[in-house]
Short mmCIF file of C-alpha atoms in Angstrom, two decimals:
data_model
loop_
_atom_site.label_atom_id
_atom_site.label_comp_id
_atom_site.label_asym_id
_atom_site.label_seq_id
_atom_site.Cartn_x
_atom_site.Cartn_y
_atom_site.Cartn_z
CA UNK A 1 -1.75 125.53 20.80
CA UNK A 2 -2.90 124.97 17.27
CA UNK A 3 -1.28 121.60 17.06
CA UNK A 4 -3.41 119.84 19.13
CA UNK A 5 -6.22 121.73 18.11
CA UNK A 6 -5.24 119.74 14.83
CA UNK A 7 -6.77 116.89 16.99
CA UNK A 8 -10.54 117.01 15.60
CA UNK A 9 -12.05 114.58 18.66
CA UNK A 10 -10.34 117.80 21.02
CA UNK A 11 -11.54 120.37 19.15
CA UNK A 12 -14.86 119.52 18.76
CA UNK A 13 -14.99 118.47 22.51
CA UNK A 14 -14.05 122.17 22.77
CA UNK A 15 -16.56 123.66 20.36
CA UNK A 16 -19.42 121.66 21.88
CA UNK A 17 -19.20 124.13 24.85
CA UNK A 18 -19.93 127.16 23.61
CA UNK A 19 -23.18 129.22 23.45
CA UNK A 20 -24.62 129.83 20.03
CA UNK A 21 -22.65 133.35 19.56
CA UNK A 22 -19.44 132.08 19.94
CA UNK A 23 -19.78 129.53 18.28
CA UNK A 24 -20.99 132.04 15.06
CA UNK A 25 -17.30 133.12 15.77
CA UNK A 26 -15.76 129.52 15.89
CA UNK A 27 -17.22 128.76 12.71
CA UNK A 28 -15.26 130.97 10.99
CA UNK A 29 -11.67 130.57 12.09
CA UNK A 30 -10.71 128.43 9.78
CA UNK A 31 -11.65 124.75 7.97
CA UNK A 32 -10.50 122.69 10.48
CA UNK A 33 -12.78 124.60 13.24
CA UNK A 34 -15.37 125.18 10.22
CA UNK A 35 -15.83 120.99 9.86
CA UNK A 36 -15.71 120.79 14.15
CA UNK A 37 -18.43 123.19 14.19
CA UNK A 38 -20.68 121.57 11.30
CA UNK A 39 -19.79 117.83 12.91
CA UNK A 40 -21.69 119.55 16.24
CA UNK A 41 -24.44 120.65 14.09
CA UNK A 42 -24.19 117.24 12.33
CA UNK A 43 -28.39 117.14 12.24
CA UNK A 44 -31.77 119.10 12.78
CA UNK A 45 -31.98 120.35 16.36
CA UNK A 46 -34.93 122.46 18.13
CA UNK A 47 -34.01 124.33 21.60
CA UNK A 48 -36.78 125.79 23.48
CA UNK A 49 -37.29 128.19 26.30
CA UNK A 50 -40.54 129.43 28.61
CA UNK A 51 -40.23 132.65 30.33
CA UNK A 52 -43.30 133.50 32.50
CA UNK A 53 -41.60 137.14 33.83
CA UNK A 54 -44.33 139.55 33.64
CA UNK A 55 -41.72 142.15 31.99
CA UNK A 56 -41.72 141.70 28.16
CA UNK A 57 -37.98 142.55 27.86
CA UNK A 58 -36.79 140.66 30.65
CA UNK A 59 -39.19 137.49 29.36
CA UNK A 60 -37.71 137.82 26.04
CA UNK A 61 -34.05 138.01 27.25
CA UNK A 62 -34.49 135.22 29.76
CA UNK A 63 -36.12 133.27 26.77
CA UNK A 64 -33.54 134.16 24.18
CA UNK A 65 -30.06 133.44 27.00
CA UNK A 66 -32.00 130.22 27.22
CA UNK A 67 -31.90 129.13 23.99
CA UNK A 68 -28.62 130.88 22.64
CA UNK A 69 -26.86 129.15 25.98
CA UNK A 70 -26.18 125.55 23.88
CA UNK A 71 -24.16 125.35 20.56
CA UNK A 72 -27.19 125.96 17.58
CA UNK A 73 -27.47 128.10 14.26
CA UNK A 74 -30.93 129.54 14.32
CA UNK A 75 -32.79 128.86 10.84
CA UNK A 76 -36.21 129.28 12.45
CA UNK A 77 -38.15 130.68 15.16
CA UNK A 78 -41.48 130.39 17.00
CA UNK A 79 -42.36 132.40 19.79
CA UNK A 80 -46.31 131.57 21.36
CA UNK A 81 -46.60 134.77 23.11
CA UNK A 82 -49.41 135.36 25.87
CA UNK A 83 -52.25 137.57 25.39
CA UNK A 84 -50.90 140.35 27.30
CA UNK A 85 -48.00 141.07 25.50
CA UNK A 86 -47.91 143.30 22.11
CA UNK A 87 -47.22 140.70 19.47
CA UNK A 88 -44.98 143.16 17.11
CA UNK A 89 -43.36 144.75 19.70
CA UNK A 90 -42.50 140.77 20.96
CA UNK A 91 -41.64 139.64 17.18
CA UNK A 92 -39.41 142.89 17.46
CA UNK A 93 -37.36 142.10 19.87
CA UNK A 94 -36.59 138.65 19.12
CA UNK A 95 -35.77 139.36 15.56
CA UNK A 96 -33.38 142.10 17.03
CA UNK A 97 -31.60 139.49 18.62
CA UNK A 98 -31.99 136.64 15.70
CA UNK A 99 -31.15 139.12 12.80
CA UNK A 100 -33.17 139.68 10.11
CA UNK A 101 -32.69 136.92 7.61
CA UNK A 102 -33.96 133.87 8.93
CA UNK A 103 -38.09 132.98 9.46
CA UNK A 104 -40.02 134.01 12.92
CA UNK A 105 -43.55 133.36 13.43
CA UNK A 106 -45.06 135.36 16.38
CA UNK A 107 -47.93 133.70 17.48
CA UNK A 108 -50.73 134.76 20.38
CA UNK A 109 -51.01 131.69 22.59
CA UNK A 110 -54.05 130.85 25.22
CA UNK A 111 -52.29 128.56 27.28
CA UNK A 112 -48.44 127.30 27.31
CA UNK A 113 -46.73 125.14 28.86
CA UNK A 114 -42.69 124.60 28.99
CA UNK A 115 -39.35 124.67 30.99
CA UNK A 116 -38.88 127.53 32.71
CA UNK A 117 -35.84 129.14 31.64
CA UNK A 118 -34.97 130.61 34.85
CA UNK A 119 -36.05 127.57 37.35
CA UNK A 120 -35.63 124.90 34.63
CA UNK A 121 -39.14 123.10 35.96
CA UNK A 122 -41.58 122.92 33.89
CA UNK A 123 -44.49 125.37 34.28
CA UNK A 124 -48.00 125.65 32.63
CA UNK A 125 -49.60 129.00 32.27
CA UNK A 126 -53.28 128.46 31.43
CA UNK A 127 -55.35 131.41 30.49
CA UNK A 128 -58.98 131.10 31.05
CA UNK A 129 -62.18 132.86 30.50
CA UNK A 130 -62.59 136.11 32.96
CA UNK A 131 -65.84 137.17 33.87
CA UNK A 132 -66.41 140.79 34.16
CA UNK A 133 -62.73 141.88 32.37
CA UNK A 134 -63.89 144.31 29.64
CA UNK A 135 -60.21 143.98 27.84
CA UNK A 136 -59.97 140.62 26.20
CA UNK A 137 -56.54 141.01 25.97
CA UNK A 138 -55.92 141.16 29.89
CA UNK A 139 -57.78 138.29 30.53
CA UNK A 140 -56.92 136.72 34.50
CA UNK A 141 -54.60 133.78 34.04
CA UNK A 142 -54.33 130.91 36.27
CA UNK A 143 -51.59 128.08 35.95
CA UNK A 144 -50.73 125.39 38.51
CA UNK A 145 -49.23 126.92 41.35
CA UNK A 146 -52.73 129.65 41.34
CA UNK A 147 -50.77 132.54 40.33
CA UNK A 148 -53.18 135.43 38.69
CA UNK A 149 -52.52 137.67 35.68
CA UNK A 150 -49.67 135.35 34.61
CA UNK A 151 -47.82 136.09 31.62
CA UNK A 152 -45.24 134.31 29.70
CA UNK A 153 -43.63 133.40 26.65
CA UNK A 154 -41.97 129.87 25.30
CA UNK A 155 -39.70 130.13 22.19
CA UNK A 156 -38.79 127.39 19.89
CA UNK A 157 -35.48 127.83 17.82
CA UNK A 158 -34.63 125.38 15.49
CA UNK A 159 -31.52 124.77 13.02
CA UNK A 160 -32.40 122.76 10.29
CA UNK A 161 -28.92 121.89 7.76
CA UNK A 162 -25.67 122.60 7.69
CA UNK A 163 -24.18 124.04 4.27
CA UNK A 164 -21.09 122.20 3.69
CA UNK B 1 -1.11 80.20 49.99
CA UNK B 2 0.68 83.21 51.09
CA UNK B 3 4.17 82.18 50.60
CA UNK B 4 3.26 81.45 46.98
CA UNK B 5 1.60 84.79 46.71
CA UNK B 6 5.10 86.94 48.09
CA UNK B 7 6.93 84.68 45.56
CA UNK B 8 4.79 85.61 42.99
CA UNK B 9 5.55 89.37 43.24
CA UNK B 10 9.26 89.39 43.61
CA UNK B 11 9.77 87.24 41.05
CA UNK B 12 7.71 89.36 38.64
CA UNK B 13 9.96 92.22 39.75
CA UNK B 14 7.76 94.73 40.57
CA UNK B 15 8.74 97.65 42.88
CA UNK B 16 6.26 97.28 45.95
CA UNK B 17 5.55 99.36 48.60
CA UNK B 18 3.88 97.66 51.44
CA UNK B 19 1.06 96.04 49.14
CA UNK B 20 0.76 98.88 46.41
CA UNK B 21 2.59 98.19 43.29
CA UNK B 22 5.07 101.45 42.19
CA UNK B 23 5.35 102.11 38.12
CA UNK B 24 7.50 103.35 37.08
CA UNK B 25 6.41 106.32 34.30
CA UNK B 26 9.05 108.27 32.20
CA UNK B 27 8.51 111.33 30.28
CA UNK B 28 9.65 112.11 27.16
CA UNK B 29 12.30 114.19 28.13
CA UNK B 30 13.56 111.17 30.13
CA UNK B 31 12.35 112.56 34.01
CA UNK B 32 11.28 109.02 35.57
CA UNK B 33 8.25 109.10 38.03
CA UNK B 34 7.47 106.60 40.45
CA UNK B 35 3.79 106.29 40.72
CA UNK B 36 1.55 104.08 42.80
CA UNK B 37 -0.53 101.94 40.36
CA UNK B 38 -3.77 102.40 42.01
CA UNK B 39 -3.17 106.11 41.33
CA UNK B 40 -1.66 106.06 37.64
CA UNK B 41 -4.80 103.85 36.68
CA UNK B 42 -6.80 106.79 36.73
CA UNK B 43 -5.62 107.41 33.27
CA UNK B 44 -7.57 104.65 31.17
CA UNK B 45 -4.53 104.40 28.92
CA UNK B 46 -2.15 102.95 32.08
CA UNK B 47 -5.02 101.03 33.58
CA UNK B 48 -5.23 99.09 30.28
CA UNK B 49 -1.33 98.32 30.39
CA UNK B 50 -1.67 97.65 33.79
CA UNK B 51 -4.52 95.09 32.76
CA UNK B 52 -2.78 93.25 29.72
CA UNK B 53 0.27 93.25 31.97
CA UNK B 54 2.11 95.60 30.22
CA UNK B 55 3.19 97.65 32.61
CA UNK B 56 6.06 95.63 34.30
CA UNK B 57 9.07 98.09 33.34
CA UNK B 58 9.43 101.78 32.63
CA UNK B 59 6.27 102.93 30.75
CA UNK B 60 7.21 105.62 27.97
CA UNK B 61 4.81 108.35 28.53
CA UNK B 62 5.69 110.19 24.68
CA UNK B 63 5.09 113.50 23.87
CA UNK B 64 4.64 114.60 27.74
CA UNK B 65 7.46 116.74 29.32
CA UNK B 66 9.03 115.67 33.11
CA UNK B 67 7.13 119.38 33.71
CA UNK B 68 4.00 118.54 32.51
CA UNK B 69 3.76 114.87 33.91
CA UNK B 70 4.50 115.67 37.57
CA UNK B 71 1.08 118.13 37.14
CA UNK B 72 -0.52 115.03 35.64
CA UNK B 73 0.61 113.12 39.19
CA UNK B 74 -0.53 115.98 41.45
CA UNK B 75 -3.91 115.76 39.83
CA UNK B 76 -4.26 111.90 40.23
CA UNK B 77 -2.86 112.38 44.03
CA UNK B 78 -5.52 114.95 44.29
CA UNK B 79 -8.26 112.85 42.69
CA UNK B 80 -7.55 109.64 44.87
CA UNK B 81 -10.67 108.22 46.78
CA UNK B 82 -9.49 110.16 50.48
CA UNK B 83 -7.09 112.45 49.66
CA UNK B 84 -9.32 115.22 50.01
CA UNK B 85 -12.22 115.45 52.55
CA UNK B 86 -15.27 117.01 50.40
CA UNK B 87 -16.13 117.73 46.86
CA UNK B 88 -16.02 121.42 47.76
CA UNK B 89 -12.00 121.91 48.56
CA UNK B 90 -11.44 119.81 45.57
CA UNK B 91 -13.04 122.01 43.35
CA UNK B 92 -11.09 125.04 44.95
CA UNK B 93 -7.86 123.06 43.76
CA UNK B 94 -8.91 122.27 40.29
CA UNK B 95 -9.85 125.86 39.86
CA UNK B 96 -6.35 126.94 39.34
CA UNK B 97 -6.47 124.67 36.26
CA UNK B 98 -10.14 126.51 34.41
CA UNK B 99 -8.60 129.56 34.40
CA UNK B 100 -6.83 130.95 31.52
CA UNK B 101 -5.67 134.31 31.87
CA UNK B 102 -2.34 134.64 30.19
CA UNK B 103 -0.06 132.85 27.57
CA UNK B 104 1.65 130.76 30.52
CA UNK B 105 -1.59 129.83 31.65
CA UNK B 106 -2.94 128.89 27.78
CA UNK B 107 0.56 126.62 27.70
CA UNK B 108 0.24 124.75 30.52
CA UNK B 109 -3.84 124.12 29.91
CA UNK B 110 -2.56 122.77 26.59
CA UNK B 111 0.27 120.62 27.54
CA UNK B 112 -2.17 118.99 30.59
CA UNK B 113 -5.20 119.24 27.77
CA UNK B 114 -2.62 116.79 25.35
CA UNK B 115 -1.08 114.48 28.54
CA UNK B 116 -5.40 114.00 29.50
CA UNK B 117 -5.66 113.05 25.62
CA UNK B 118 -3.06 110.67 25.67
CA UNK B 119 -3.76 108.72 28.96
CA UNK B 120 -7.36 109.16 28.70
CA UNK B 121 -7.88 110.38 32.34
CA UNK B 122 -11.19 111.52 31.42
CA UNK B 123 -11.89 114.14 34.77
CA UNK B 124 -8.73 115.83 33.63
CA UNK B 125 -10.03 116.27 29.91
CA UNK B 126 -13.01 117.42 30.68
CA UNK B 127 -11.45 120.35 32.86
CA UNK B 128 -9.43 121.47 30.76
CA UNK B 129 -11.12 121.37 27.51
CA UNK B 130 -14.05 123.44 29.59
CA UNK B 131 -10.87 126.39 30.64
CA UNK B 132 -10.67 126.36 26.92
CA UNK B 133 -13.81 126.60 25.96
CA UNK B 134 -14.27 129.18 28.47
CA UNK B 135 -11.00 131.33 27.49
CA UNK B 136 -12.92 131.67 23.86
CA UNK B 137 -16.24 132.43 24.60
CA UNK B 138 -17.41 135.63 23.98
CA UNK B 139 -14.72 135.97 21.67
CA UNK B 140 -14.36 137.17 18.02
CA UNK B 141 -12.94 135.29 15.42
CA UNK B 142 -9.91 137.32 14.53
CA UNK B 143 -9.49 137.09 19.06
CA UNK B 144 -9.68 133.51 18.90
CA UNK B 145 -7.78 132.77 15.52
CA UNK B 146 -4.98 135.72 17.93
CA UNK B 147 -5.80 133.47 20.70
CA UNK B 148 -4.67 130.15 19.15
CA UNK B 149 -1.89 132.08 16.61
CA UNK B 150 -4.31 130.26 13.69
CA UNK B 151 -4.45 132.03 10.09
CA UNK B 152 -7.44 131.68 8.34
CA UNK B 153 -7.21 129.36 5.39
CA UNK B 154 -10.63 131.07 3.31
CA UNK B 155 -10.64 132.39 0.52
CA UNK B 156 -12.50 135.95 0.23
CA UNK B 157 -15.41 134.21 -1.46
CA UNK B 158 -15.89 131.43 1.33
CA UNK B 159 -15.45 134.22 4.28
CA UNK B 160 -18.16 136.63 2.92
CA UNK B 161 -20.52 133.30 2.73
CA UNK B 162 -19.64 132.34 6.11
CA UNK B 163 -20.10 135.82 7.33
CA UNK B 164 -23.47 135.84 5.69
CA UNK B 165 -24.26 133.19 7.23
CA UNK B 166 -23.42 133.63 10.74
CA UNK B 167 -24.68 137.17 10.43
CA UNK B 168 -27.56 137.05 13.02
CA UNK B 169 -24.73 136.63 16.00
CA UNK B 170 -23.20 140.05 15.15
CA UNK B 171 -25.93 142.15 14.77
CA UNK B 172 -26.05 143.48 17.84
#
């Protein structure tokens, strides 16, 4: 096997496959699958992922599958979060998953729009102005398709350079 | 016109059969295949032969084994326009090629992943770089470096960095 994996144009046809994880792994095999890897991640790339589950946990996994699912090294993330969710315990969870060392900026959003991660069409959860809801954080959410209480969360990952 | 035509073609020397050209394919451990050409032009590499007229005698297929070349031919029969009625039974037959389970299986995904390489038939590369791709997913690095007998070539210094680095993927 490893000779034709000597063939860079094969390898890195290879490597271009995998989700974000593995290719953490790849990276590390040796030089030859170190340059593959870093010729996939040749320049800046942003991924990004809307969840509108009304389950923080499963809207953060759904969100974070999304964006781990194509080859990236996460150097950044920004999560807009909607209203109804607890902003630490969201940051939390997604710095769980994205380790501790790189930048995340949790962020309380009013209105977001993006591609669903689980239908893959884009969606638009607008929050508006409730009448007569004493909890401003539980405000009644409307979005195209007139669903109420909506909830939902879009992520952005990005990778930024490669350190050769 | 069509008398000049039929002594076109046997003059040229071509094996015919009916009005499909045969070529004639040998592998490198000398096991010659008879192939029609509207087939074997499913690998870009033949097709351009075929197109410069190249391909009048035996065509050396190097570093491909009689074993691994016949595979190569049951795929093109299988990909022909008609061979198969619907998209769905050919995907059942190409399934026994994304699957890598054992060593045997990881050989004979490599030798078909080198033949699609060299003859460019680009539906065969792309199936079996994905069974590779999806043999190593999920997997460590010491599994895959096992998985493709590699040794790492690091020095301590340049692993701990690259562990550092790729930290956030084996946290939890």
């Amino acid at each position: 096997m490893d000779v034709g994996l000597r063939n860079e144009d094969l390898l890195q046809n290879i490597l271009l496959r995998l989700p974000a994880v593995s290719l953490a792994s790849a990276v590390r095999v040796n030089k030859s699958w170190n340059k593959a890897c870093n010729q996939i991640l040749n320049r800046p790339k942003l991924v990004t992922a809307l969840s509108n589950s009304s389950s923080l946990h499963v809207a953060v996994k759904e969100i974070l599958d999304e964006v781990l699912f194509e080859p990236i090294r996460p150097h950044f993330a920004v999560a807009y979060v909607d209203l109804k969710f607890d902003l630490a315990t969201t940051h939390r969870l997604i710095a769980k998953k994205l380790g501790s060392q790189i930048p995340i900026i949790t962020k309380a959003a009013t209105g977001i729009i993006g591609m669903d991660a689980h239908t893959n069409e884009i969606e638009e959860a607008n929050q508006m102005e409730s009448p007569g809801n004493d909890d401003p954080n539980i405000g009644r959410i409307y979005t195209l398709f007139g669903h109420f209480n909506y909830s939902g969360i879009v992520l952005v990952v990005g990778f930024v350079w490669t350190q050769s | 016109m069509s008398t000049a035509a039929t002594a076109d073609a046997s003059s040229s020397g071509d094996t015919t059969e009916g009005s499909v050209r045969l070529l004639t394919l040998q592998s490198e451990d000398g096991e010659v295949f008879e192939v029609k050409e509207t087939i074997a032009t499913q690998s870009v590499t033949i097709k351009g032969m075929v197109d410069d007229d190249c391909a009048t005698s035996t065509i050396p297929v190097c570093n491909v084994t009689g074993r691994t070349l016949a595979m190569v031919i049951e795929w093109w029969n299988k990909h022909e326009i008609g061979a198969v009625s619907n998209e769905k039974e050919l995907k059942e037959w190409e399934s026994q090629f994304d699957t890598i389970d054992d060593k045997s299986d990881r050989d004979d995904v490599y030798d078909l992943l080198m033949a699609a390489n060299y003859l460019n038939i680009p539906t065969l590369l792309d199936c079996c770089t994905s069974a590779v791709a999806e043999a190593i997913k999920g997997k460590s690095t010491d599994e895959m470096r096992e998985f493709f007998d590699i040794k790492s070539d690091f020095d301590e210094k340049e692993e701990d960095a690259l562990r550092k680095e790729n930290q956030w993927a084996f946290e939890n």
